[in-house]
XYZ file of C-alpha atoms in Angstrom:
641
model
C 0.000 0.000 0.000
C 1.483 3.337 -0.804
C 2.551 5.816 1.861
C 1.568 2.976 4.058
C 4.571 2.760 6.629
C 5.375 -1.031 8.390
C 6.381 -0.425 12.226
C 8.589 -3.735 13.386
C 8.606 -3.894 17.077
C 11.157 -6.536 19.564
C 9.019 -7.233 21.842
C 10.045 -6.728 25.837
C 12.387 -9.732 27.081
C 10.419 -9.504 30.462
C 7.363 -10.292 28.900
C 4.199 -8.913 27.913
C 3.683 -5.123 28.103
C 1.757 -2.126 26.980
C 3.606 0.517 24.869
C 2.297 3.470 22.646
C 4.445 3.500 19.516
C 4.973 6.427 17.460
C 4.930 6.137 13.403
C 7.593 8.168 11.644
C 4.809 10.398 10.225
C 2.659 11.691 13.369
C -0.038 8.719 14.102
C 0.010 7.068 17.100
C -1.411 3.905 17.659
C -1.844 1.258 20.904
C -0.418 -1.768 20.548
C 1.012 -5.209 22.476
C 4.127 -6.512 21.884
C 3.525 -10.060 22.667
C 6.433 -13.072 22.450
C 6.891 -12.610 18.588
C 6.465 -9.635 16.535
C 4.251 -7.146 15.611
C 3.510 -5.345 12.577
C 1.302 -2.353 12.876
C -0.311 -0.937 9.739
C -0.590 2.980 10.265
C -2.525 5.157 8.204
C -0.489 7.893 5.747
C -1.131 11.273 5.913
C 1.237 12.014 3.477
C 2.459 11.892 0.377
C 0.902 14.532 -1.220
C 2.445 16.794 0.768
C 1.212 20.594 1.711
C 1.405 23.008 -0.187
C 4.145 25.936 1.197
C 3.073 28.902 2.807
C 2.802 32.334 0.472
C 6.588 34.130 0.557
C 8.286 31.097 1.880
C 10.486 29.472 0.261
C 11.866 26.185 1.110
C 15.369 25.546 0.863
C 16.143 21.531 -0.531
C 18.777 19.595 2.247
C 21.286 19.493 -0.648
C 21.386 22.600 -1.047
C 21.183 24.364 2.724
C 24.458 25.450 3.888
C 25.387 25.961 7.471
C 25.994 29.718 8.597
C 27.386 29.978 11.750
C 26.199 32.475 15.022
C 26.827 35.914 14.764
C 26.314 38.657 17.342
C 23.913 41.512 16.970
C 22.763 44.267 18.495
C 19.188 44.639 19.736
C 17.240 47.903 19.818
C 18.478 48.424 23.670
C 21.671 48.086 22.926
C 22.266 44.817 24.280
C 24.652 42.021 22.219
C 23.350 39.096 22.145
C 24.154 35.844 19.822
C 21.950 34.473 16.969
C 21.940 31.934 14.450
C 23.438 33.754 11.589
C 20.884 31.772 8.764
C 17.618 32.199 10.385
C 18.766 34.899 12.906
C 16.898 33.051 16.272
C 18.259 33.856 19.598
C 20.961 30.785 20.652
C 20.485 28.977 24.026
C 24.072 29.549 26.084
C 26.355 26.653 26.673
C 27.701 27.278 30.066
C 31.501 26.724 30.665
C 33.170 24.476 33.278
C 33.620 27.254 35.640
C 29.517 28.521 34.831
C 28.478 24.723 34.950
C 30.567 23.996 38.868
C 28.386 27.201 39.932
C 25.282 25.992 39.171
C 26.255 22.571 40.310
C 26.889 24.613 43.709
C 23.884 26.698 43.725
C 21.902 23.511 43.143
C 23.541 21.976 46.332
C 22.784 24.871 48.326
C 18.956 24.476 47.248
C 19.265 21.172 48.805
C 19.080 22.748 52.359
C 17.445 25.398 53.482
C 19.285 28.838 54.685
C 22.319 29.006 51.777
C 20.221 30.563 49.246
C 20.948 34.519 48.592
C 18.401 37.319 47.710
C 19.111 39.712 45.584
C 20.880 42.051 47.381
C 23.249 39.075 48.479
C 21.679 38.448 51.727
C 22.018 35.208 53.338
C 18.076 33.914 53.523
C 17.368 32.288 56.764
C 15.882 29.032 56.824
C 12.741 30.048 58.246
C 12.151 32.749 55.746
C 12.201 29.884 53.037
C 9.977 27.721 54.685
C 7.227 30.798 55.184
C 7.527 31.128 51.470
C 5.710 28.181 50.559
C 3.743 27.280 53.637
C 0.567 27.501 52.794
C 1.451 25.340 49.560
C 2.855 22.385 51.924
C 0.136 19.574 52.795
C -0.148 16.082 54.102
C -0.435 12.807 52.104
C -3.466 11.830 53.068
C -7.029 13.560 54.363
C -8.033 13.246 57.965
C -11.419 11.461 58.969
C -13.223 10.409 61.873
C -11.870 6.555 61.233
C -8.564 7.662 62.003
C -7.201 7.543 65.237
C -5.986 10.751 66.979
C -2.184 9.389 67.556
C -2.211 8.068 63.981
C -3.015 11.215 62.862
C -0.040 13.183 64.502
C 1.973 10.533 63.655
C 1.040 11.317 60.232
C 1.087 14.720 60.562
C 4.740 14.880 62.134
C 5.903 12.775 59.021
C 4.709 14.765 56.489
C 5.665 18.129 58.184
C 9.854 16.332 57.965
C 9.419 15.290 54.874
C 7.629 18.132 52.620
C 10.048 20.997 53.798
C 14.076 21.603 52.611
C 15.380 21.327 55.910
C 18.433 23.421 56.922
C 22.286 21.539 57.649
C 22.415 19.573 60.300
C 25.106 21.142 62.353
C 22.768 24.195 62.518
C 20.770 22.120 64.849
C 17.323 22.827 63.498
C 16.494 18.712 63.406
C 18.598 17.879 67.197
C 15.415 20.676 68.434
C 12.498 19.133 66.138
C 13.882 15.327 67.284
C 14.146 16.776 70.576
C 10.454 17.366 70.826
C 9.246 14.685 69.510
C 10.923 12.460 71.871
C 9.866 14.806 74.422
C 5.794 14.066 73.086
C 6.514 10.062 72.889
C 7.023 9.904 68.852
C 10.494 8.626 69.282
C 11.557 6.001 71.495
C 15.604 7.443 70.702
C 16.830 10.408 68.789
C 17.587 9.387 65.070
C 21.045 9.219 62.946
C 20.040 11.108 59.016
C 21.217 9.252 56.187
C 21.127 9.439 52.368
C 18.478 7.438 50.682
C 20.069 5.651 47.143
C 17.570 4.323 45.054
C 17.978 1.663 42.391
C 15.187 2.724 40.151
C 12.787 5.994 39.900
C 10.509 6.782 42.376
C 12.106 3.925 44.812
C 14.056 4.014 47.788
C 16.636 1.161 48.601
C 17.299 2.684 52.394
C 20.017 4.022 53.708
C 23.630 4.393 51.616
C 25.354 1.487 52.956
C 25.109 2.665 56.413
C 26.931 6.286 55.813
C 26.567 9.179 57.724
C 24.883 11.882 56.033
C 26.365 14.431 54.451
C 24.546 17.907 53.034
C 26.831 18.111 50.146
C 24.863 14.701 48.303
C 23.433 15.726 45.230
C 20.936 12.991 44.729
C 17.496 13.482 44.855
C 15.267 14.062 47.728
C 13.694 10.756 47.965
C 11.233 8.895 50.864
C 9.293 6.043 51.796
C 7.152 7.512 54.464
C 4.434 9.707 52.626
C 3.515 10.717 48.639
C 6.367 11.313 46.949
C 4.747 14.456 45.565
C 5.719 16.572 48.374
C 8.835 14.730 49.483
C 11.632 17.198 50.081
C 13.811 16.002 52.651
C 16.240 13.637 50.861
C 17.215 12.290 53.939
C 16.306 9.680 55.730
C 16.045 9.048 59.996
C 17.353 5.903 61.017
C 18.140 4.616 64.439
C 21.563 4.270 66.399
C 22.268 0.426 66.166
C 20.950 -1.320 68.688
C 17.787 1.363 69.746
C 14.263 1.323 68.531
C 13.221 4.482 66.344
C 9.749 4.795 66.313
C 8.065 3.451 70.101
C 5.412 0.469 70.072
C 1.923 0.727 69.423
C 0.903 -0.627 72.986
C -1.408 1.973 75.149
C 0.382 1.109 77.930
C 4.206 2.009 77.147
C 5.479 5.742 78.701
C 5.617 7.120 75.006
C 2.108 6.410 73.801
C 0.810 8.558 77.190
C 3.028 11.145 76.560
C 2.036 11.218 73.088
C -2.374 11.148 74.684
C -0.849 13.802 76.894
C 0.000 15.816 73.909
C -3.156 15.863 72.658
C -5.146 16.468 75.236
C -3.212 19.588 76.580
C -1.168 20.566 73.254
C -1.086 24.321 75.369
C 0.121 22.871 78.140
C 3.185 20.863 76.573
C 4.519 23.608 74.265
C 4.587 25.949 77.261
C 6.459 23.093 79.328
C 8.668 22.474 76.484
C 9.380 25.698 75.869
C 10.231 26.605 79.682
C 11.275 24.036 81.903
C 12.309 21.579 79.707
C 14.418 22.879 77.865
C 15.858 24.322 81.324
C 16.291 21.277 82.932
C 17.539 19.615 79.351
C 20.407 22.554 78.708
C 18.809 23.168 75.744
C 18.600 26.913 77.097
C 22.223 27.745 77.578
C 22.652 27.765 73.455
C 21.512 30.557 72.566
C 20.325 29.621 69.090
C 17.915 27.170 70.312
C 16.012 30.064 71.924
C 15.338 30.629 67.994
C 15.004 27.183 67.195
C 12.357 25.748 69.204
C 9.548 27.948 68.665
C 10.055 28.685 65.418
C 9.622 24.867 64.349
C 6.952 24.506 66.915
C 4.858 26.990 65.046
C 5.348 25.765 61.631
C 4.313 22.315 63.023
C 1.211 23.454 64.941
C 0.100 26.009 61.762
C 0.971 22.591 59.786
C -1.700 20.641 61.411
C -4.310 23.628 62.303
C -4.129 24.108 58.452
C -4.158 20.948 57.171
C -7.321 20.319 59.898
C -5.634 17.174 61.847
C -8.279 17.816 64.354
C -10.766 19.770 62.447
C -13.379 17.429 63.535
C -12.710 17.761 67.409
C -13.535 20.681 68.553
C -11.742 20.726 71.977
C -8.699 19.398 70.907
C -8.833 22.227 67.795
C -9.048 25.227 70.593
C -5.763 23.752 72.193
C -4.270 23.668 68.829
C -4.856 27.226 68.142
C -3.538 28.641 71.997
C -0.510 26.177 71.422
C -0.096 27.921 68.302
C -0.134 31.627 69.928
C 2.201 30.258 72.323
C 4.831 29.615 70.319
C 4.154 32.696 68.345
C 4.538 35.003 71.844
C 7.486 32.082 72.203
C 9.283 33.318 68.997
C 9.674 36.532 70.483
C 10.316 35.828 74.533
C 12.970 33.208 74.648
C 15.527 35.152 72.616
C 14.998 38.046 74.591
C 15.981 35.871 77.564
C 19.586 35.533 76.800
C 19.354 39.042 75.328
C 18.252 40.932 78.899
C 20.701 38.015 81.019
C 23.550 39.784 78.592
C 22.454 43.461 79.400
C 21.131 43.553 82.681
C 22.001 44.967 85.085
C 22.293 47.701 83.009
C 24.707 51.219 83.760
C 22.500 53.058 86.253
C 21.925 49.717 88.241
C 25.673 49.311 88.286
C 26.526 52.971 88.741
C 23.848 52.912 92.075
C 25.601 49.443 93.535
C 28.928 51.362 93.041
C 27.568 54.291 95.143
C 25.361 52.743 97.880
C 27.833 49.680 97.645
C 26.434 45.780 97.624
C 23.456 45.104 100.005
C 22.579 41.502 98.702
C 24.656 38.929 98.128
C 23.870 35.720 96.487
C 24.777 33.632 99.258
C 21.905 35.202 101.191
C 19.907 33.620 99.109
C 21.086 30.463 99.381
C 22.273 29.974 103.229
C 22.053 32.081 105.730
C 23.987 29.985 108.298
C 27.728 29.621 107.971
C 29.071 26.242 107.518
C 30.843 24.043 110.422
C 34.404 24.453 110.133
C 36.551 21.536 111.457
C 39.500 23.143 113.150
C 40.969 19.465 113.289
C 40.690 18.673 109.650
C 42.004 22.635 109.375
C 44.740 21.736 111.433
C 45.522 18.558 109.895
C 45.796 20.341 106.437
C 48.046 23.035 107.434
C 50.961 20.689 108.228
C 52.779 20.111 105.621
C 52.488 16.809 103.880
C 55.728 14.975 103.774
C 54.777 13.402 100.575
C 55.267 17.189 98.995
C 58.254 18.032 100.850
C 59.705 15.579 99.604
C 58.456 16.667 95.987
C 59.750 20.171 96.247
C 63.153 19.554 97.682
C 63.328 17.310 94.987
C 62.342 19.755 92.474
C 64.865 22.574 94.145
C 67.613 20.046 93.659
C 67.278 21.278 89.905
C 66.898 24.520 89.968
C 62.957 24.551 90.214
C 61.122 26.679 91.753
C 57.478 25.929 93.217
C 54.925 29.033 93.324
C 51.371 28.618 94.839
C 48.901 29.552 92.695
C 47.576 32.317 95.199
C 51.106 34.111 94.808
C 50.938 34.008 91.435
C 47.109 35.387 91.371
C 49.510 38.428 92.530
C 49.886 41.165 89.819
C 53.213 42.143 90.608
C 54.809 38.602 91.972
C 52.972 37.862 88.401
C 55.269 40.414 86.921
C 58.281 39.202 88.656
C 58.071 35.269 87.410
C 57.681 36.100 84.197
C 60.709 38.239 84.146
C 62.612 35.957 85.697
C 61.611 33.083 83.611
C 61.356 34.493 79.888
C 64.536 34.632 78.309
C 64.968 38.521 76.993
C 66.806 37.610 74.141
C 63.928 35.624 72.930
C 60.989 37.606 71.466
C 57.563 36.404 72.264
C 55.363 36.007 69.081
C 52.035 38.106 69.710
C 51.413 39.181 66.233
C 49.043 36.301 66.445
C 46.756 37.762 69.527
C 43.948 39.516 67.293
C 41.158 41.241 69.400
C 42.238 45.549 68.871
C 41.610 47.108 72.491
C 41.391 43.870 74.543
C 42.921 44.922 77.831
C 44.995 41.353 77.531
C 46.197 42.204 74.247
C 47.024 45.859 75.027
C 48.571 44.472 78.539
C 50.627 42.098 76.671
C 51.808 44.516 73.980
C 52.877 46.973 76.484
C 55.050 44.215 78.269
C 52.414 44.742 81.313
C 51.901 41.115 82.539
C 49.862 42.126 85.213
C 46.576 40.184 86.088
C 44.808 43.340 87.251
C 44.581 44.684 83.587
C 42.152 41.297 83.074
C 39.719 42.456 85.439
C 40.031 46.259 84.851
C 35.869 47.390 83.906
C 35.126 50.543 83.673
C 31.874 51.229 86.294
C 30.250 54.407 85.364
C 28.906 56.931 87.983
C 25.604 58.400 88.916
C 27.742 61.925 87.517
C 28.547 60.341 84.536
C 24.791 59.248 83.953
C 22.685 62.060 85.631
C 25.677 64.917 85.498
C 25.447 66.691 88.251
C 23.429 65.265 91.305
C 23.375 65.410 95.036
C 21.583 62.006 94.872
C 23.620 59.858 96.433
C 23.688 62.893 99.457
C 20.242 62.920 100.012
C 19.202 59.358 99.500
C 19.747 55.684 101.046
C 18.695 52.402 100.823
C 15.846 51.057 102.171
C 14.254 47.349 101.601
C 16.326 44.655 100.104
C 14.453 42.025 98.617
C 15.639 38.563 96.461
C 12.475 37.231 94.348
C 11.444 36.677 90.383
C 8.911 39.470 89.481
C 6.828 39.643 86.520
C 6.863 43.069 84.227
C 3.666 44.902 84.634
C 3.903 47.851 83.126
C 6.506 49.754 80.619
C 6.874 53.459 80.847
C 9.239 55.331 79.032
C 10.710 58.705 80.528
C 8.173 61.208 81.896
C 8.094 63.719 84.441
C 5.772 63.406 87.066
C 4.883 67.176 88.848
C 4.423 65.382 92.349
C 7.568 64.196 92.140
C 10.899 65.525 94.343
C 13.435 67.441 91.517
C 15.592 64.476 92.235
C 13.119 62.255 91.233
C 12.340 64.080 88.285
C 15.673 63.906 87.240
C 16.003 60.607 87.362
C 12.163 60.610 85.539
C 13.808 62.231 82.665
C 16.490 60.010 82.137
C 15.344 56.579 82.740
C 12.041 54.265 81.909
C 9.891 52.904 84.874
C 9.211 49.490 84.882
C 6.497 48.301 87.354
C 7.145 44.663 88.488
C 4.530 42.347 90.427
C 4.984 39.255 92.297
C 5.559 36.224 90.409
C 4.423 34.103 93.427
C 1.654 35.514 95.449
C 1.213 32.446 98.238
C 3.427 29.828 99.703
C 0.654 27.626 97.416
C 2.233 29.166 94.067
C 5.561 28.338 95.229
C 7.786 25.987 93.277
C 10.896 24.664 92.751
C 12.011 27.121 90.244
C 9.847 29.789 91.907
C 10.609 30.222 95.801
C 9.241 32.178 98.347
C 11.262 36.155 98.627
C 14.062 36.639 100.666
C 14.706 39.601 102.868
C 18.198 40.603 102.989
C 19.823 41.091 106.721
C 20.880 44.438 105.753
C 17.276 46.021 104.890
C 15.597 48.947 105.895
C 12.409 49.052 106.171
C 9.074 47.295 107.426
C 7.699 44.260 105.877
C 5.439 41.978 107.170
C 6.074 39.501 110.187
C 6.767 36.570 107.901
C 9.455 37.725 105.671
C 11.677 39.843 108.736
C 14.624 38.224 108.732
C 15.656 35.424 111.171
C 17.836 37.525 113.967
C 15.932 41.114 113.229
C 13.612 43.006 115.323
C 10.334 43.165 113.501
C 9.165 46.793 112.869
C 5.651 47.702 113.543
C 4.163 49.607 111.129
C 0.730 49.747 110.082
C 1.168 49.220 106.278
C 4.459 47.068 105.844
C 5.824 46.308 102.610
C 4.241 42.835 101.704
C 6.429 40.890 98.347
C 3.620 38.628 97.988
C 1.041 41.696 96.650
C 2.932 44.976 96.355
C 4.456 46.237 93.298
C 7.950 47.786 92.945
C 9.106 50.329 90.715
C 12.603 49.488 88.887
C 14.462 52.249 87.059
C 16.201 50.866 83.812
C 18.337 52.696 81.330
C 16.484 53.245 77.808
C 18.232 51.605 75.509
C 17.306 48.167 77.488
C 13.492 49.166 77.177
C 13.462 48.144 73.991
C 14.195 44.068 74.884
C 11.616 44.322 77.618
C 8.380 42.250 77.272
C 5.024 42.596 78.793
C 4.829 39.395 81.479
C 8.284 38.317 81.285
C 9.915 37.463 84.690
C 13.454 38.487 85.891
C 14.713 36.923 88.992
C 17.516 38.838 91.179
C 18.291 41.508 94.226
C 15.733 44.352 93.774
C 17.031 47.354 96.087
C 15.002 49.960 97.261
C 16.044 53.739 97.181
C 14.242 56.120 99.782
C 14.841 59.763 100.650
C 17.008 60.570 103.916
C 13.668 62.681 104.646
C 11.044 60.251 104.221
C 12.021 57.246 105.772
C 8.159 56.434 105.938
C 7.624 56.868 102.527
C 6.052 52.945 101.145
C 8.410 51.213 99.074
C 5.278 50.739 96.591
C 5.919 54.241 95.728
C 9.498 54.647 96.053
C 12.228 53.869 93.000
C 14.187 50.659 93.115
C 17.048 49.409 91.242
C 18.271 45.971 90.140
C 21.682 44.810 91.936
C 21.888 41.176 90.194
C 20.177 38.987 87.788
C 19.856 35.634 88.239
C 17.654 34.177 85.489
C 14.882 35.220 83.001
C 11.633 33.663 82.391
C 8.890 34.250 79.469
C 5.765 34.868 80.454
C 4.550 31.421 79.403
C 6.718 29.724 81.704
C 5.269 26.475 83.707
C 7.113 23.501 85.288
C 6.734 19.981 84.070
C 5.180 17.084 86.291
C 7.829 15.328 85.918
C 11.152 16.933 86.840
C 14.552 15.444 86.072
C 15.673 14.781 89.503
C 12.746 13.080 90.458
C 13.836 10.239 87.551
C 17.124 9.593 88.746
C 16.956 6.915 91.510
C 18.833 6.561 94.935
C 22.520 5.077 94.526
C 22.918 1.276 95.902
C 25.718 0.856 97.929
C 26.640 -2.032 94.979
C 26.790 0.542 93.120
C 29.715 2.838 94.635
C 32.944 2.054 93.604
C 35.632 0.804 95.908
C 37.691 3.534 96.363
């Protein structure tokens, strides 16, 4: 048959198959390729062929000749390359050096925070994920068939799994592992691995037991969920010899923690947030004060949107107050490490300087002086033979032994290293880099003094007021060692009832009202105790907190710390980092004028000697605190000394 084309097709070794088979001249057709061949008969659109289009003309093979690129120049002035025959933009070929950059800038796609705007700024990793959030959704709807733990299971696996995540030594998964063990979804924390599959679309497991590594170029691959939104390409796996994922039973520890969750999902972010991560040392890096809300709240918005209890309507009100929690979270917990850096700020240390220290931290801690044993003094005092015998030793070669209190000494200091630094031999300290560190500078100047290490400059009520008769005409009063919560913030205003000292310092400083964080021995906990009164106050307070050893004062309105306010004076520029709520715990001192001695500490100024820790407002201890999980040592247990 003319213009009838004959299609011979091998069929598939494996066996029987489907395939759609293109002819050579457009038509498709469906066919099998069984265990012998096929001939399919396709129908010919052409010959005749079409007739050419008016004012072309169509150039025979034998004839076309190739022409090359040439540049031009467009109407912009821009020089760009075409192909010289039909004059069609070319597609760029990138060069070795062009090709490694994109390999590079594909890599840092692979994780999250590399990527650059356009100004060159380094994107952080939870900018990218809030660029695509509301895209991101789990594999699967949630219905009333589905249990509620299955369904944050799911949930939790989808959230890892759809997102770039950023490296690992930026510790953004050690946090999200770190809660989920903490809810009962892990039995252990994980090891990340690459996933190498064999074929498209599958996943062989883990790459012959490697480590990850964030410079892998493969694809992001999974098992756990539709591959559709897979785009973490790597894989959890557990430590060898641990169980990932904990059992299914109702009655193992995980599986409550996990009801827990769900029925208080308010209550465990705030624990999590607070105490937990206290307890756990997660606190004391700073960047998990970033870290932990911020992937709490993409989690919780994860399942709020993607309605993981949308048909529970109790459990959906927790969701949305976890979710404000670790919004107000996002904000509070850095600003935790920020005020423990700042505060006490320069008037609180200029007034300690003046009025000197009135509470001391060991106060706070024991009031009674420990038992000295003159015996065991005694016995330590003579010499030990054992070290005599050392030291003569040592002398018998020209070595001298120096006590590490003589050497605390700035100018014995001075003396041994004189005497033991050769002068003919120059020290190296082109290396030391920090410009006006007083150990540099001390070391530059040949000053190896240990006083310069200590030297901080303490500014003075002149120096912060200018001139004042402040310190003349006032004193302190109460003394008092307690976590209070910020009340109110107001910056500087002058208040026409006020003294002209007081407005001066009015002027200068914001007011900061701060109530009692614990208002009964009831509300007291272990990380919130009952206020301490100082020995060295002034003042009258109420019969329970006078000091043991002090004469209570009678007065008819004593200052209470369970129910009065107190008015701390901070320096502006730490106003800023203050947070409605948030608690501060430390020496509050009162100031009082020589001439009103009865004037209520409610209404006088105080400042802050010494901060001891910061708490958001959220804050709330966990049931179960860590030393009430470690059990009593055996005496099988104690080594033999």
């Amino acid at each position: 048959m003319v213009g009838t084309p004959i299609l011979r097709i091998t069929p598939n070794p494996r066996g029987c198959c489907q395939r759609r088979v293109s002819c050579p001249f457009g038509n498709e057709r469906l066919v099998v390729a069984m265990d012998h061949e096929v001939l399919v008969i396709a129908e010919a659109l052409f010959p005749p062929f079409p007739p050419s289009p008016d004012g072309v003309t169509i150039v025979p093979f034998k004839e076309f000749k190739a022409a090359g690129y040439k540049h031009v120049t467009t109407e912009a002035g821009e020089e760009v390359e075409v192909d010289a025959f039909a004059g069609l933009p070319t597609i760029k070929v990138l060069n070795e050096e062009e090709a490694a950059q994109k390999r590079k800038t594909k890599k840092k796609r692979r994780t999250a925070g590399r990527a650059t705007d356009e100004t060159g700024r380094l994107i952080p990793w939870w900018e990218e994920w809030e660029e695509g959030e509301v895209l991101r959704t789990t594999s699967i709807t949630f219905n009333s068939n589905m249990s509620h733990v299955d369904r944050v299971y799911q949930a939790a696996d989808d959230f890892r799994v759809g997102r770039t995540w950023p490296e690992i030594s930026l510790g953004v998964r050690v946090i999200w592992d770190q809660f989920r063990l903490y809810v009962g979804m892990l039995s252990s924390i994980p090891i990340y691995k690459k996933t190498k599959g064999s074929q498209k679309g599958q996943v062989d497991g883990p790459n012959n037991g490697d480590e990850a590594s964030d410079e892998e170029d493969d694809g992001p691959r999974a098992t756990q969920t539709n591959v559709a939104i897979v785009q973490d390409y790597l894989e959890q796996a557990a430590h060898p010899g641990k169980q990932l994922e904990p059992t299914t039973d109702d009655s193992t520890a995980e599986v409550q923690l996990l009801r827990a969750f769900i029925d208080d999902m308010e209550k465990t972010v705030k624990t999590f947030l607070s105490s937990h991560m206290r307890d756990s040392g997660l606190i004391w890096t700073e960047r998990n004060l970033l870290i932990a809300p911020t992937v709490l709240h993409f989690f919780l918005r994860f399942m709020l949107r993607n309605g993981v209890f949308a048909d529970a309507s109790e459990h959906l009100d927790s969701l949305r107050r976890a979710v404000a929690v670790a919004g107000l979270a996002r904000k509070e917990l850095p600003l935790t490490a920020t005020l423990g850096q700042i505060l006490p700020g320069q008037f609180d240390l200029a007034c300690k300087e003046c009025f000197g220290s009135k509470g001391s931290l060991r106060v706070h801690i024991s009031v009674t002086p420990p038992q000295v044993d003159e015996t065991a003094t005694n016995d330590h005092s003579a010499s030990d033979p054992v070290d005599s015998a050392f030291e003569t030793e040592l002398k018998e070669h020209d070595v001298e032994v120096i006590p590490s209190d003589v050497v605390l000494d700035s100018i014995t200091a001075r003396q041994v290293l004189e005497d033991n630094l050769d002068n003919d031999v120059n020290v190296p300290v082109t290396h030391i880099p920090v410009a006006g560190d007083p150990w540099t500078a001390a070391i530059l100047a040949e000053e190896y003094t240990t006083s310069s290490w200590t030297d901080v400059h303490v500014p003075s009520l002149m120096e912060i007021l200018g001139p004042t008769v402040l310190p003349l005409t006032f004193s302190t009063g109460i003394v008092e060692f307690s976590t209070r919560r910020i009340r109110t913030i107001t910056p500087p205003e002058v208040n026409a009832t006020s003294s002209l000292i007081e407005q001066e310092l009015e002027c200068r400083l914001t007011r900061v009202v701060m109530g009692p964080w614990v208002h009964s021995e009831s509300e007291e906990t272990l990380d919130f105790q009952k206020p301490v009164i100082a020995p060295g106050s002034n003042g009258a307070v109420v019969a329970e907190f006078t000091p043991d050893g002090t004469e209570v004062i009678e007065d008819g309105d004593p200052y209470d710390p369970y129910n009065d306010d107190v008015t701390v004076l901070v320096d502006q520029t730490t106003t800023e980092k203050l947070s409605i709520g948030m608690g501060l715990c430390g020496t509050w001192v009162q100031m009082r004028p020589d001439g009103e001695l009865k004037k209520h500490p409610r209404v006088c100024y105080w400042y802050m000697e010494d901060l001891v820790a910061s708490f958001p407002s959220f804050y709330t201890e966990s049931d179960a605190r860590p030393e009430d999980d470690v059990p009593a040592p055996d005496d099988a247990d104690v080594p033999d000394s």
